[in-house]
CSV table of C-alpha atoms in Angstrom, one decimal:
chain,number,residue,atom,x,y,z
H,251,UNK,CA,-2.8,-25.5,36.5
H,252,UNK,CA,-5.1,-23.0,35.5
H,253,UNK,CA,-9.4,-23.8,35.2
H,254,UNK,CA,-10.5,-21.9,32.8
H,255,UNK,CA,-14.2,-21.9,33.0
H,256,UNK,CA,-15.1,-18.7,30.3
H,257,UNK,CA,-17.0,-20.4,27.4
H,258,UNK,CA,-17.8,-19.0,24.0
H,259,UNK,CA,-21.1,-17.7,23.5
H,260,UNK,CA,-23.5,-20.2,22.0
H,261,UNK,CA,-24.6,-19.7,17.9
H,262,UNK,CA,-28.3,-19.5,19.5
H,263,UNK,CA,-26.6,-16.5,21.6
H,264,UNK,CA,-24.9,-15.1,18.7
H,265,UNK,CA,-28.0,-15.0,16.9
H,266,UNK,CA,-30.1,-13.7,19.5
H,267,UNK,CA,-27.5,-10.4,19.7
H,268,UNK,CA,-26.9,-10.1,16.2
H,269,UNK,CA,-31.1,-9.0,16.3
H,270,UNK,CA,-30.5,-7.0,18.6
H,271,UNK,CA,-27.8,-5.4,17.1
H,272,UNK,CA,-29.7,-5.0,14.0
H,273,UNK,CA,-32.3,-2.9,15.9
H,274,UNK,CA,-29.9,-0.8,17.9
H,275,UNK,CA,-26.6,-0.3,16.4
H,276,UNK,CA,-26.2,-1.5,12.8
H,277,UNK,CA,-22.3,-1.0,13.5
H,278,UNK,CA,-22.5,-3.6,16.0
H,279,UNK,CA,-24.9,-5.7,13.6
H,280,UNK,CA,-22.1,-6.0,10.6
H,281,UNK,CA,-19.6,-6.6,13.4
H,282,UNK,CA,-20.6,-10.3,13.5
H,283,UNK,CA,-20.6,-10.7,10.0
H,284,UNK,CA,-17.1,-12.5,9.0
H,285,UNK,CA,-15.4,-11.4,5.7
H,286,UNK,CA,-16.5,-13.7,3.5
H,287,UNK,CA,-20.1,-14.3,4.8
H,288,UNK,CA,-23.1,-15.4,2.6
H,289,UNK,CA,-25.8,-12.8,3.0
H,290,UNK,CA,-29.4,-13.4,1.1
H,291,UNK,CA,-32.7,-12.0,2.2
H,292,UNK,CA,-36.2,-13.6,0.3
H,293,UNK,CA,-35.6,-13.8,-3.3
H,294,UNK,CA,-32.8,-11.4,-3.8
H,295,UNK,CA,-29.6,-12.7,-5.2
H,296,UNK,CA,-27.4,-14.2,-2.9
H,297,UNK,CA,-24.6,-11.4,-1.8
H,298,UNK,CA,-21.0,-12.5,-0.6
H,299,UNK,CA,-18.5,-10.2,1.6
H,300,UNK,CA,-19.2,-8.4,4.5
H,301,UNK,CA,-18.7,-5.3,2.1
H,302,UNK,CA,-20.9,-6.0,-0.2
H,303,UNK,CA,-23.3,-7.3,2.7
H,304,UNK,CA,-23.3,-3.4,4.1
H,305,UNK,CA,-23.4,-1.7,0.5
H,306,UNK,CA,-26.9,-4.2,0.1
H,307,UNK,CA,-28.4,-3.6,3.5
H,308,UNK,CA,-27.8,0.0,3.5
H,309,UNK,CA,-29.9,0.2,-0.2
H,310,UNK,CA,-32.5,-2.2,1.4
H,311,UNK,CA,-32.8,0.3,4.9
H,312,UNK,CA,-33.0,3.3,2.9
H,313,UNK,CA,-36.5,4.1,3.4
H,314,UNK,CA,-36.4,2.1,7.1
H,315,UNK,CA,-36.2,5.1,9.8
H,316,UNK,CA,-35.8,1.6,12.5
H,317,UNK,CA,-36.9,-2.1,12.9
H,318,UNK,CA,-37.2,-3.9,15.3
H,319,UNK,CA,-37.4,-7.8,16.0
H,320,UNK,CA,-39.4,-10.3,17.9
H,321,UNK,CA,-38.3,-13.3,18.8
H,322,UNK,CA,-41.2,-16.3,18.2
H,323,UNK,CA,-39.9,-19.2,18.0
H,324,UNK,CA,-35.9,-20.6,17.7
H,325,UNK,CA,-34.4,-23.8,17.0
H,326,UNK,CA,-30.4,-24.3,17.0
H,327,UNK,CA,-28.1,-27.7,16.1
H,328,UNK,CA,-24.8,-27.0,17.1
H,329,UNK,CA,-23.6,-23.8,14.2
H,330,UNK,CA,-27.1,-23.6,12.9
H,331,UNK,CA,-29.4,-21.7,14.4
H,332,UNK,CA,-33.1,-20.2,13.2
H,333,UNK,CA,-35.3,-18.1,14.6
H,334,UNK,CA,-38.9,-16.7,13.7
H,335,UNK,CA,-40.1,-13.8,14.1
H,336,UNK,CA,-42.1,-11.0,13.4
H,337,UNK,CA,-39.9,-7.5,12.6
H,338,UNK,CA,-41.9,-4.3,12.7
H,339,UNK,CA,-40.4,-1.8,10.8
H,340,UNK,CA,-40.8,2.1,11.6
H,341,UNK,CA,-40.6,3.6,7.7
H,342,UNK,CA,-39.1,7.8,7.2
H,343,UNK,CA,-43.0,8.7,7.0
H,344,UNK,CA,-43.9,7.4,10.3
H,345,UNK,CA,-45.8,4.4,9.3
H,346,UNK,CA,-45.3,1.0,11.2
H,347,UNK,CA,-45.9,-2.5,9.5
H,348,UNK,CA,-45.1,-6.0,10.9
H,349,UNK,CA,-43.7,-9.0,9.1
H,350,UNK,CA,-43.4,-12.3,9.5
H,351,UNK,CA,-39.4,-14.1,8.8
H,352,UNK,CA,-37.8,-16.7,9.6
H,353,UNK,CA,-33.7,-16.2,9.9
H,354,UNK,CA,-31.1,-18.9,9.8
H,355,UNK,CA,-27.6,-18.4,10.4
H,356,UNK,CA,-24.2,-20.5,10.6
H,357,UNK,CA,-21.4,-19.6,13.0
H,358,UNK,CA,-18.0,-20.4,12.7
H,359,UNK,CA,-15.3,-19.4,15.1
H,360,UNK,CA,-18.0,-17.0,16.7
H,361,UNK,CA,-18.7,-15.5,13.2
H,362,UNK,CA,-21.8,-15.2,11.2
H,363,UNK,CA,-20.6,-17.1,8.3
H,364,UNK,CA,-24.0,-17.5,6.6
H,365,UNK,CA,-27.6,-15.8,7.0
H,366,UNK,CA,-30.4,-16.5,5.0
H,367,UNK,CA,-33.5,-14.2,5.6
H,368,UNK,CA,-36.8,-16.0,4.4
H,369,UNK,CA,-39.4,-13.0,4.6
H,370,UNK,CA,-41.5,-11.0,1.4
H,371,UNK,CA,-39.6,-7.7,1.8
H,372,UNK,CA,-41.8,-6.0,-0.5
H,373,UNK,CA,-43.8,-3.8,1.7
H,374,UNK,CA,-40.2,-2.1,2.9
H,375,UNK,CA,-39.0,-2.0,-0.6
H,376,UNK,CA,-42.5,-0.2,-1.6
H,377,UNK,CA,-41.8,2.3,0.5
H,378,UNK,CA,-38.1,3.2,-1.2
């Protein structure tokens, strides 16, 4: 009889690395996404696929030169997990601005099968 004591990383845990992933290594970041994830960030239209998730984020980053997240405050209920916290983005032009969001994801089977982003992006999407 074998003990297998390896456990799966916890959705808090997932959550925690998919921010970090999204302020290092963006490859990484969609990584955690699972194919049919439900993407939607403030009052944008809700955007289904990991596909379709990239194709957004990559319009939305376009004038982001890096981000990078703070953790504040996190709450997690067994596949739900949200976090606030304040992202400073690092625009082409050099300027730095700081928001406040609050994230909420859902994991299944160690997959990011929803995230909801609750923030006013307008300030990034000024500077497209």
């Amino acid at each position: 009889m074998t003990n297998d004591t390896t456990t799966s990383p916890s959705a808090l845990e997932i959550t925690r690395n998919l921010l970090e992933a999204a302020d290092t290594d963006i490859a990484r970041f969609f990584g955690y996404f699972s194919e049919d994830c439900t993407f939607r960030m403030g009052n944008n239209d809700t955007i289904r696929g990991s596909r379709a998730i990239q194709d957004w984020v990559a319009t939305y980053l376009g004038a982001v030169a890096g981000m990078r997240h703070s953790i504040v405050e996190e709450w997690s209920d067994g596949a739900v997990t949200a976090l606030r916290v304040e992202v400073t983005y690092t625009m082409n032009d050099g300027t730095e601005f700081t928001l406040p969001a609050v994230t909420r994801t859902r994991i299944d089977d160690g997959k990011v099968t929803e995230y909801l982003i609750f923030i006013d992006p307008s300030p990034v999407t000024a500077g497209s």
